[in-house]
Short mmCIF file of C-alpha atoms and ligand atoms in Angstrom, two decimals:
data_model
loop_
_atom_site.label_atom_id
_atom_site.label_comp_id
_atom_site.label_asym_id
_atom_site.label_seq_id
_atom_site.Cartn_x
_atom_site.Cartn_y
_atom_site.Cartn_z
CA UNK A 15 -4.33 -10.78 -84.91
CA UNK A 16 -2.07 -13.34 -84.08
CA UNK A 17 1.68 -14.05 -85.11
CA UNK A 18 3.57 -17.37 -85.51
CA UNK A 19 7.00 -18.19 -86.84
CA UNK A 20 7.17 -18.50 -90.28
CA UNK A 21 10.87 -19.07 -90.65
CA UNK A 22 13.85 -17.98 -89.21
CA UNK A 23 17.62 -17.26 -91.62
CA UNK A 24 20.67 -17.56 -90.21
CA UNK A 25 22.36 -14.23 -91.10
CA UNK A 26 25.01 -13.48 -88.77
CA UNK A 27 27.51 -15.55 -86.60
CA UNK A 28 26.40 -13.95 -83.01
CA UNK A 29 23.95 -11.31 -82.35
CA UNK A 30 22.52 -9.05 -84.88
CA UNK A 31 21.88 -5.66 -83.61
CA UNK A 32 21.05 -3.90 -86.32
CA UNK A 33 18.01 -3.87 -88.49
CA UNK A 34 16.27 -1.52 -91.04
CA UNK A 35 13.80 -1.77 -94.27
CA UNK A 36 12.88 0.15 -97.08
CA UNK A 37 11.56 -0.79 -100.39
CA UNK A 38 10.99 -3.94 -99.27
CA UNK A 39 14.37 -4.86 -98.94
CA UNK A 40 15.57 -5.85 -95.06
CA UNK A 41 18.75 -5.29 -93.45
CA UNK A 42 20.90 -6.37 -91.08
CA UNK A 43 23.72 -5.92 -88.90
CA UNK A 44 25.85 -8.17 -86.67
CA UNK A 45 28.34 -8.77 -84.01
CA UNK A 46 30.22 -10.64 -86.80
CA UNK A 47 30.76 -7.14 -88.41
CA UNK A 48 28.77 -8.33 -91.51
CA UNK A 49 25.79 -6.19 -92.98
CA UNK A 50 23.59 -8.37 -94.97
CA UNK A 51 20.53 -7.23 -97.20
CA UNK A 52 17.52 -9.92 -97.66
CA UNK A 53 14.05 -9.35 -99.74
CA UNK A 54 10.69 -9.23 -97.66
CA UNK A 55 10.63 -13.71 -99.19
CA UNK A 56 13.92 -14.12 -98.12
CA UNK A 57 15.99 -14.16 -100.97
CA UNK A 58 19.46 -13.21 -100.27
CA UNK A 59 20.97 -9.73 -101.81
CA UNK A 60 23.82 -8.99 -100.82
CA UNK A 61 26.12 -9.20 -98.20
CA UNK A 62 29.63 -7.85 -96.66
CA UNK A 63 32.42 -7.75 -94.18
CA UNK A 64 31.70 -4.09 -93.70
CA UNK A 65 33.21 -3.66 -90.63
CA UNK A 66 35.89 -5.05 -88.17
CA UNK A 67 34.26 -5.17 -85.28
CA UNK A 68 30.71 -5.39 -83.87
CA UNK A 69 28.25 -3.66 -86.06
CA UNK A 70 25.42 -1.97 -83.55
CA UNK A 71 23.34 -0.72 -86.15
CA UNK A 72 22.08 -0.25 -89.51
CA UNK A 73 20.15 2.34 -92.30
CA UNK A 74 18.58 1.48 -95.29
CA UNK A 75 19.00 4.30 -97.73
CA UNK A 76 17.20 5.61 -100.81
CA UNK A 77 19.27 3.59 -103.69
CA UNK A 78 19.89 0.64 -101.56
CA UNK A 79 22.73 1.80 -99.73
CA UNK A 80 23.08 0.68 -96.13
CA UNK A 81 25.05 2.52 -93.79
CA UNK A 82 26.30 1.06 -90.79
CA UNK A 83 28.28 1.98 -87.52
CA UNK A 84 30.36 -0.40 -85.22
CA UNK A 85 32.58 -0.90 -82.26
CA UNK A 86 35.21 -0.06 -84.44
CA UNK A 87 34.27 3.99 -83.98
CA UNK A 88 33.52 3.69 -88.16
CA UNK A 89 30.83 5.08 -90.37
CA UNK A 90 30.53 3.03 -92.89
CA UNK A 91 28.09 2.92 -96.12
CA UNK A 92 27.80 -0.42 -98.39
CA UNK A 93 26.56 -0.25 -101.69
CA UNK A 94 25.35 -3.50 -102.31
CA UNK A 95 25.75 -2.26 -106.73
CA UNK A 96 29.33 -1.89 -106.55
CA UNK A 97 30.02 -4.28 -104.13
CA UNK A 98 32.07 -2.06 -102.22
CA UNK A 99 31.84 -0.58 -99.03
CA UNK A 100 33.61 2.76 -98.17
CA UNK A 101 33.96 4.83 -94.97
CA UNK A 102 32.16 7.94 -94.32
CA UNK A 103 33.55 8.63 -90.98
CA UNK A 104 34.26 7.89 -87.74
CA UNK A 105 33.07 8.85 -83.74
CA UNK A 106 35.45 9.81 -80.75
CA UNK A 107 34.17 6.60 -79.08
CA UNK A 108 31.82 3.29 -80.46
CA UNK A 109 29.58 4.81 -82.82
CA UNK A 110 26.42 3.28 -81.94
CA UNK A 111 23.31 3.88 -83.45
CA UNK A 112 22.53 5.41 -87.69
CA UNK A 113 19.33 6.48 -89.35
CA UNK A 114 19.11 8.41 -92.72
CA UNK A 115 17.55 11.83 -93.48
CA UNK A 116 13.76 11.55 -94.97
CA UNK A 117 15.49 12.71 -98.46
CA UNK A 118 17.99 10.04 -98.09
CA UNK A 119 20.87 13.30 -98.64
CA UNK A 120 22.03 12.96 -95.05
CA UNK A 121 23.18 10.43 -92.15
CA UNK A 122 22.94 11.25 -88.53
CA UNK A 123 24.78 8.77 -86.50
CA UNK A 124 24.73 8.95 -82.15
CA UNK A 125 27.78 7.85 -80.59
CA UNK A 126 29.30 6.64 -77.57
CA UNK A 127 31.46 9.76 -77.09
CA UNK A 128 27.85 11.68 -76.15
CA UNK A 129 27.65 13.09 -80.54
CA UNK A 130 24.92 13.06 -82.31
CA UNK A 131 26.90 13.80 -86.06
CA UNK A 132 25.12 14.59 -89.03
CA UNK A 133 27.25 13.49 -92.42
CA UNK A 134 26.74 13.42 -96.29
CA UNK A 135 26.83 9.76 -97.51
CA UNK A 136 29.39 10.98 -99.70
CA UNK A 137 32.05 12.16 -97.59
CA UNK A 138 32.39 15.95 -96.75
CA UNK A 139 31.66 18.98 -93.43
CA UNK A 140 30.45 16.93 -90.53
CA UNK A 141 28.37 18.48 -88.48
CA UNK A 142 28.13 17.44 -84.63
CA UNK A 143 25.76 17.93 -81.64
CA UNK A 144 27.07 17.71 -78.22
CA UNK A 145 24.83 16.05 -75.87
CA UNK A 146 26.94 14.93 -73.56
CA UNK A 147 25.89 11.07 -72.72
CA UNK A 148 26.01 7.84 -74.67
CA UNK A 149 23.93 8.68 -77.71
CA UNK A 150 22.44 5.05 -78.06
CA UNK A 151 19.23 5.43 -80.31
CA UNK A 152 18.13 7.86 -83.00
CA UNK A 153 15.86 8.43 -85.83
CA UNK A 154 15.22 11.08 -88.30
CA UNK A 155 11.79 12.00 -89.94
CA UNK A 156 10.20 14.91 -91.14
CA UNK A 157 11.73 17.66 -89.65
CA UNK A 158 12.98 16.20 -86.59
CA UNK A 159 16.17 13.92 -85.33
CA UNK A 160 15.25 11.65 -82.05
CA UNK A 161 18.30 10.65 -79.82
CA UNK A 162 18.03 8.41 -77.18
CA UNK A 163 20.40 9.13 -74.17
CA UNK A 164 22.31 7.43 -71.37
CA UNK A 165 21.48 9.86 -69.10
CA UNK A 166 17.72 8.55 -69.30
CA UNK A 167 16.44 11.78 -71.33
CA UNK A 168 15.13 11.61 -75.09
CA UNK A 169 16.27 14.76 -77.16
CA UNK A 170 14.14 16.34 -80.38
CA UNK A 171 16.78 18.18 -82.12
CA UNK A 172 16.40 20.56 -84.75
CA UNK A 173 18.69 19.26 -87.99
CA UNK A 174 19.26 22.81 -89.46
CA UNK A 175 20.42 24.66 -86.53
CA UNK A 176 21.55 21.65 -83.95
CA UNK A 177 19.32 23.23 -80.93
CA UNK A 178 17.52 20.78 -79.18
CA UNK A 179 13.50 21.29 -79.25
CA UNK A 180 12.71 19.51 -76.31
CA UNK A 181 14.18 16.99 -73.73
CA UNK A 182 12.12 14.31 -72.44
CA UNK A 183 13.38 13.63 -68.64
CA UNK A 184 11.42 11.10 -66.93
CA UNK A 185 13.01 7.60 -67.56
CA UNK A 186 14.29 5.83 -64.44
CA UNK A 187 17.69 4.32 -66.56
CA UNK A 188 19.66 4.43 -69.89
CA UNK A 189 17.54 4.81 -72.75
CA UNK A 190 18.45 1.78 -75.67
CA UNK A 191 16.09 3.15 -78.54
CA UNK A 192 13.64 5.26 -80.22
CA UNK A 193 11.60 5.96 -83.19
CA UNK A 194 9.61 8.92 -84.57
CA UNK A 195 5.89 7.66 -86.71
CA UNK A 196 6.06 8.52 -90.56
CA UNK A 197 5.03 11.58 -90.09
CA UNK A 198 7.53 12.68 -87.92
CA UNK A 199 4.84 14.22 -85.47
CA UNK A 200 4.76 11.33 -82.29
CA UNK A 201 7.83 9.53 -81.15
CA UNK A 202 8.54 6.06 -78.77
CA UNK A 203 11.00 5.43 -76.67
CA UNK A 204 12.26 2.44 -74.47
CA UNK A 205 15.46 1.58 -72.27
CA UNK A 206 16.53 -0.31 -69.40
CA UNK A 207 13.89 0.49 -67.22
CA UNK A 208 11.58 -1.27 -69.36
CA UNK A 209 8.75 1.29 -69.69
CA UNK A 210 7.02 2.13 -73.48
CA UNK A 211 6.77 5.92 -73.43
CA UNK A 212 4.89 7.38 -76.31
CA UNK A 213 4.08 10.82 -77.04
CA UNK A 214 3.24 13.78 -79.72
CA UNK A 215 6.46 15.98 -79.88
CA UNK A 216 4.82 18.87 -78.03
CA UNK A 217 2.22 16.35 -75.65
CA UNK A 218 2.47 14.82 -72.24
CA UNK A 219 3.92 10.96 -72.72
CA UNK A 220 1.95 7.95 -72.08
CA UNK A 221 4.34 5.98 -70.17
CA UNK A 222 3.75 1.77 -70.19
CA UNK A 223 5.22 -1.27 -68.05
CA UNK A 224 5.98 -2.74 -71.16
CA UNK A 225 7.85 -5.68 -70.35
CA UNK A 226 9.79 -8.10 -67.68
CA UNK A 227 13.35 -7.24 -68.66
CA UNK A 228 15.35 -4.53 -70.59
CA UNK A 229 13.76 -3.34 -73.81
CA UNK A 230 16.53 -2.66 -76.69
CA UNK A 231 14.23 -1.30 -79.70
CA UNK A 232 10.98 0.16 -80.89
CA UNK A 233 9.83 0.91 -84.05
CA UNK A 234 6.46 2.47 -85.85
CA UNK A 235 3.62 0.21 -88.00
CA UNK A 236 1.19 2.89 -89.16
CA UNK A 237 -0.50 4.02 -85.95
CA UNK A 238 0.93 1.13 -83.74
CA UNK A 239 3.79 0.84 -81.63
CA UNK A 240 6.19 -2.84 -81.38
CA UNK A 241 8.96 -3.31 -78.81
CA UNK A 242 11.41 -5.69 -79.04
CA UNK A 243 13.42 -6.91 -75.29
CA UNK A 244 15.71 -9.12 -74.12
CA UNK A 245 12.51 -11.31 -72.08
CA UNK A 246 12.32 -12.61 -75.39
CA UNK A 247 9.27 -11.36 -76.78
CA UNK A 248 8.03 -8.64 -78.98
CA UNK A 249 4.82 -6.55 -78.09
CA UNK A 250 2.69 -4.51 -80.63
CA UNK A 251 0.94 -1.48 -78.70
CA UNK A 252 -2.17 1.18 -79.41
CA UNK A 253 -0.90 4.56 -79.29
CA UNK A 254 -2.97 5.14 -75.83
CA UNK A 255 -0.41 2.40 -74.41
CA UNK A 256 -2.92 -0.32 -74.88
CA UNK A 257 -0.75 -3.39 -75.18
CA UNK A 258 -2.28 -5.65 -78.47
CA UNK A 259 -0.45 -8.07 -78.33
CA UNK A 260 2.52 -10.02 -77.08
CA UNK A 261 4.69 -12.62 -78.66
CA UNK A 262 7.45 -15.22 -77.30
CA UNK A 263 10.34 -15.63 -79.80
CA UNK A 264 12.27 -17.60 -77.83
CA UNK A 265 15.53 -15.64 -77.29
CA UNK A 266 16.39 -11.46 -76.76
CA UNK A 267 15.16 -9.65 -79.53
CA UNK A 268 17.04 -6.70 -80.30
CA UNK A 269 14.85 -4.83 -83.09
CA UNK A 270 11.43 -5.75 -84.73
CA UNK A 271 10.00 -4.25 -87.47
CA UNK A 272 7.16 -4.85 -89.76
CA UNK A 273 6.84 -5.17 -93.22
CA UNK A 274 4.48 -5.56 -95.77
CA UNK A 275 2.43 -7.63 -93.10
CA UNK A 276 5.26 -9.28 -92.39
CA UNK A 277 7.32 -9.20 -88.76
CA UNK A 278 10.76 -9.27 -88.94
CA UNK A 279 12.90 -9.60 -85.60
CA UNK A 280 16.82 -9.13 -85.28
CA UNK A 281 17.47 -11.86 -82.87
CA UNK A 282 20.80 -12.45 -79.94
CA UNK A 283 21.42 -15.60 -81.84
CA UNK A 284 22.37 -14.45 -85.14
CA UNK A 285 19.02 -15.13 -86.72
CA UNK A 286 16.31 -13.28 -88.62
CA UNK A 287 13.10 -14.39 -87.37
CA UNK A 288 10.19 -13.95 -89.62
CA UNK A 289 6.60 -14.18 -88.15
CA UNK A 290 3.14 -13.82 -90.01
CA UNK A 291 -0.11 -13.52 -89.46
CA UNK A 292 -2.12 -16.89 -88.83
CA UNK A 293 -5.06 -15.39 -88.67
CA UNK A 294 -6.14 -16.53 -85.43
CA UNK A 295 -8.10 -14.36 -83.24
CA UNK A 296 -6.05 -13.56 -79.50
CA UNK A 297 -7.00 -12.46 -76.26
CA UNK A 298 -5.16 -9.47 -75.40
CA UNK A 299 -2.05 -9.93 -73.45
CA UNK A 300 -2.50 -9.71 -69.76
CA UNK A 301 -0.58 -6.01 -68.51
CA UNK A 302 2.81 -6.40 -67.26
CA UNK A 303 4.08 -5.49 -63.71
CA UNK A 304 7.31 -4.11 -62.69
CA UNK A 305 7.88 -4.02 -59.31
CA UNK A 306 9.19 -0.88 -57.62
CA UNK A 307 12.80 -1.77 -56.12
CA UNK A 308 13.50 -2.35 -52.57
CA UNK A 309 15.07 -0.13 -50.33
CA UNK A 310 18.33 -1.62 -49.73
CA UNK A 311 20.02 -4.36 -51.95
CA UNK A 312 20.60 -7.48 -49.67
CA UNK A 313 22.27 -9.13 -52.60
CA UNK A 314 25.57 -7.04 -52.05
CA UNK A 315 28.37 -9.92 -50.50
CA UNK A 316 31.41 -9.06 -52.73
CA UNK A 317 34.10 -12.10 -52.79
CA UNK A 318 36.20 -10.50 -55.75
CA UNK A 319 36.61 -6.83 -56.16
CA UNK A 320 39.70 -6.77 -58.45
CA UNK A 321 40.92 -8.40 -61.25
CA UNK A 322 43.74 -8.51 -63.71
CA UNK A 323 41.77 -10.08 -66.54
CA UNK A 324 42.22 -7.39 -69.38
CA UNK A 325 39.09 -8.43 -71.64
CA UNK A 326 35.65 -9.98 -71.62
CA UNK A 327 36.18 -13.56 -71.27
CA UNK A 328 33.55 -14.51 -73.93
CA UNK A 329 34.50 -11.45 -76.91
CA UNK A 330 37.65 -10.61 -76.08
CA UNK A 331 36.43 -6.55 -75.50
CA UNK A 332 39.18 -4.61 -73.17
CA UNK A 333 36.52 -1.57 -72.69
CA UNK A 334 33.77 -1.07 -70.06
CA UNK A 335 34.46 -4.28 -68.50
CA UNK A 336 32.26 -5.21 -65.90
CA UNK A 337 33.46 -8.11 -63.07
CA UNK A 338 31.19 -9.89 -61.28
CA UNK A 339 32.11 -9.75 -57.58
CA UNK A 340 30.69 -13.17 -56.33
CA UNK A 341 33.13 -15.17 -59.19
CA UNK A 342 35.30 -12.75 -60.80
CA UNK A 343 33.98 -13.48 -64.24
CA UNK A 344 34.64 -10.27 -66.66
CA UNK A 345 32.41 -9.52 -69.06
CA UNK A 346 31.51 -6.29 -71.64
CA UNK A 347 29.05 -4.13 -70.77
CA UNK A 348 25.45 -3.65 -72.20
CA UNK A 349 26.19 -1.07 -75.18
CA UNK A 350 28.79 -3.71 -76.10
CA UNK A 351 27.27 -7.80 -76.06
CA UNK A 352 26.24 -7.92 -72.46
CA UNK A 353 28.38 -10.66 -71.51
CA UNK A 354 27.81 -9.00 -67.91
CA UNK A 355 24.68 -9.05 -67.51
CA UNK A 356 24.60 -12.90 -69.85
CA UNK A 357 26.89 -13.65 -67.07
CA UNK A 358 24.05 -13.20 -64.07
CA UNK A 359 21.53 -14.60 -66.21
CA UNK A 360 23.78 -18.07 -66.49
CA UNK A 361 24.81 -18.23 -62.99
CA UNK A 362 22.38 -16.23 -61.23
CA UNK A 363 25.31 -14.03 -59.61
CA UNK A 364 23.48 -10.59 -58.68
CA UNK A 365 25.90 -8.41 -58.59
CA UNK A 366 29.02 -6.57 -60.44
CA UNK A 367 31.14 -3.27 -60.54
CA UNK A 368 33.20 -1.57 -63.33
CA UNK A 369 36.35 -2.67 -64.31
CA UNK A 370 39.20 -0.19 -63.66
CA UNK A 371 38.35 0.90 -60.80
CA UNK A 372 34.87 -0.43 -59.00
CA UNK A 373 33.37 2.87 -59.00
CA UNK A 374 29.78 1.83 -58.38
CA UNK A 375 27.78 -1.82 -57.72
CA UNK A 376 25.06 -2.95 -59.79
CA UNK A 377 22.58 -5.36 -58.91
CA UNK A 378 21.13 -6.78 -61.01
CA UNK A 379 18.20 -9.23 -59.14
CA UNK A 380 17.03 -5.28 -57.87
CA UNK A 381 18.09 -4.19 -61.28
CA UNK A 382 19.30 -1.16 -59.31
CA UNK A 383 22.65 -0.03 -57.45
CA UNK A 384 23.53 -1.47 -54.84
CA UNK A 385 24.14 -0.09 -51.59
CA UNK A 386 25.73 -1.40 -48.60
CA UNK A 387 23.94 -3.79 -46.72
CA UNK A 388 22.16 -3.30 -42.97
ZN1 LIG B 404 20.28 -6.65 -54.79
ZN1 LIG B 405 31.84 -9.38 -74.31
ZN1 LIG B 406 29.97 -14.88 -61.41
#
């Protein structure tokens, strides 16, 4: 098969980070705080102000409810009916990531204060699973709750009793995303490292160079696999880890999904890119290769190592601030708009350390940390 634009909306002013479907109804989420809902054509919905801050992601619910969580720590569910959005509650820290129960009764929502918290869309007890890191992905089907972690591990958790089922270790970085099948019996997951790993809840994973930078979300089409990353192209994939197929889109795509034959892709530029099927026959896409990371950074030549510049100079954030040491730009960091690592891409600057503090270097030519040099 073979995939070309189709057409591309302009939903959000900056990047849209969330993205879910159901009932053939899309939605997103941006860094304008807005949750929009669109129909498989295109026609526009509905859409909101739900939030006051960034919104990082977004759940389609049974009814037509979306429910959405932000910078701004809030839960939030939109009912596109009344018009009206309310809050259902809120994380320690950013809540990050949102996906509903399969009986549409429940939300669990990951957050950056290292929660996984399961609510009722209606307000009410809040349950809440310590895991202890950044809680950046999840997904609930069948019996089963997927959280993807920043300390590089994907978690099964039980729903009823909280106890995780398994942990998954093996990931060399921060995991961005993951996504159980239908069924709720094989999951995906991707991250920063920028492997594919796939695997039945109880099997050995199939682990995939999947592509040449980051990879922010996955998602399930029957028995194939599609990643979305910030080299600006989306991959479908065999369950085996047979790549099928690769497409450029032209800017980072944060979340793909497809529907009713349709691909839809929540793009860094505040648009909704649409792609169908041409009908053109492809050659597979040639394998990717990642290279293993050298032994010691050479890139490490710090000119700047404080700064009093309070917020990212391109949002305004005053959290997890990251300066880069060769200019003493200060940007947000990647769970926020990446205005760091936008930063090295722009200038080609390799490396940068945490703002207070400088507590570690990251390099990000080596896309490693970086130690001192010879
Ligand atoms: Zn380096
Ligand atoms: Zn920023
Ligand atoms: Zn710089």
């Amino acid at each position: 098969m073979s995939y070309a634009r189709s057409r591309t909306q302009e939903l959000h002013d900056g990047p849209v980070k969330g993205l879910d479907a159901r009932s053939g109804r899309i939605a997103t989420g941006g860094a304008d705080g807005r949750v929009a809902i669109v129909a498989v054509d295109g026609e526009r919905i509905a859409e909101a102000p739900v939030h006051d801050d960034i919104v990082n992601g977004v759940a389609l619910g049974p009814g037509g409810r979306v429910a959405s969580v932000s910078r701004d720590r809030r839960v939030r569910l939109f009912d596109p009916e009344a018009g009206r959005a309310y809050t259902t509650g809120r994380h320690d820290h950013w809540s990050l990531c949102v996906a509903f129960s399969p009986d549409g009764t429940r939300i669990a929502t990951g957050g950056e204060d290292g929660t996984v918290r399961m609510w009722s869309p209606d307000g009410g007890a809040v349950e809440s699973v310590t895991l202890g890191r950044p809680v950046n992905g999840i997904d609930w089907r069948g019996d089963v709750i997927a959280a993807a972690s920043g300390d590089r591990s994907l978690y099964l958790v039980d729903p009823s009793s909280g106890e995780t089922i398994r942990r998954f270790e093996r990931a060399g970085q921060m995991l961005w995303g993951c996504a159980l099948d239908e069924a709720g019996e094989r999951v995906a997951w991707v991250g920063r490292d920028r492997m594919l790993r796939i695997s039945t809840l109880d099997g050995e994973p199939t682990e995939v160079p999947a592509h040449l930078a980051q990879i922010w979300g996955v998602s399930w089409d029957r028995d194939a696999v599609i990643t979305a990353s910030a080299d600006g192209t989306v991959a479908r994939w065999a369950v085996d880890g047979t790549a099928l197929e690769r497409i450029e889109v032209g800017a980072w795509a944060r979340r793909a999904l497809m529907v009713d034959g349709r691909l839809f892709v929540a793009m860094e530029d505040g648009g909704l890119t649409v792609l169908e099927e041409d009908g053109r026959l492809i050659a597979p896409p040639v394998p990717v290769d990642i290279p293993d990371p050298p032994e010691v950074c050479t890139h490490w030549d710090p000119a700047v190592l404080e700064s009093a510049t309070p917020r990212c100079e391109e949002c305004g954030s005053p959290d997890e601030r990251r300066l880069c040491v060769t200019c003493g730009h200060v940007g947000c960091c990647e769970s926020q708009l990446a205005h760091g690592t936008k930063h090295w891409i722009e200038t080609g600057h390799p490396t940068t350390v945490p703002l207070p503090g400088a507590a570690w270097r990251w390099c990000y030519e080596d896309d490693m940390y970086a130690k001192e040099t010879a």
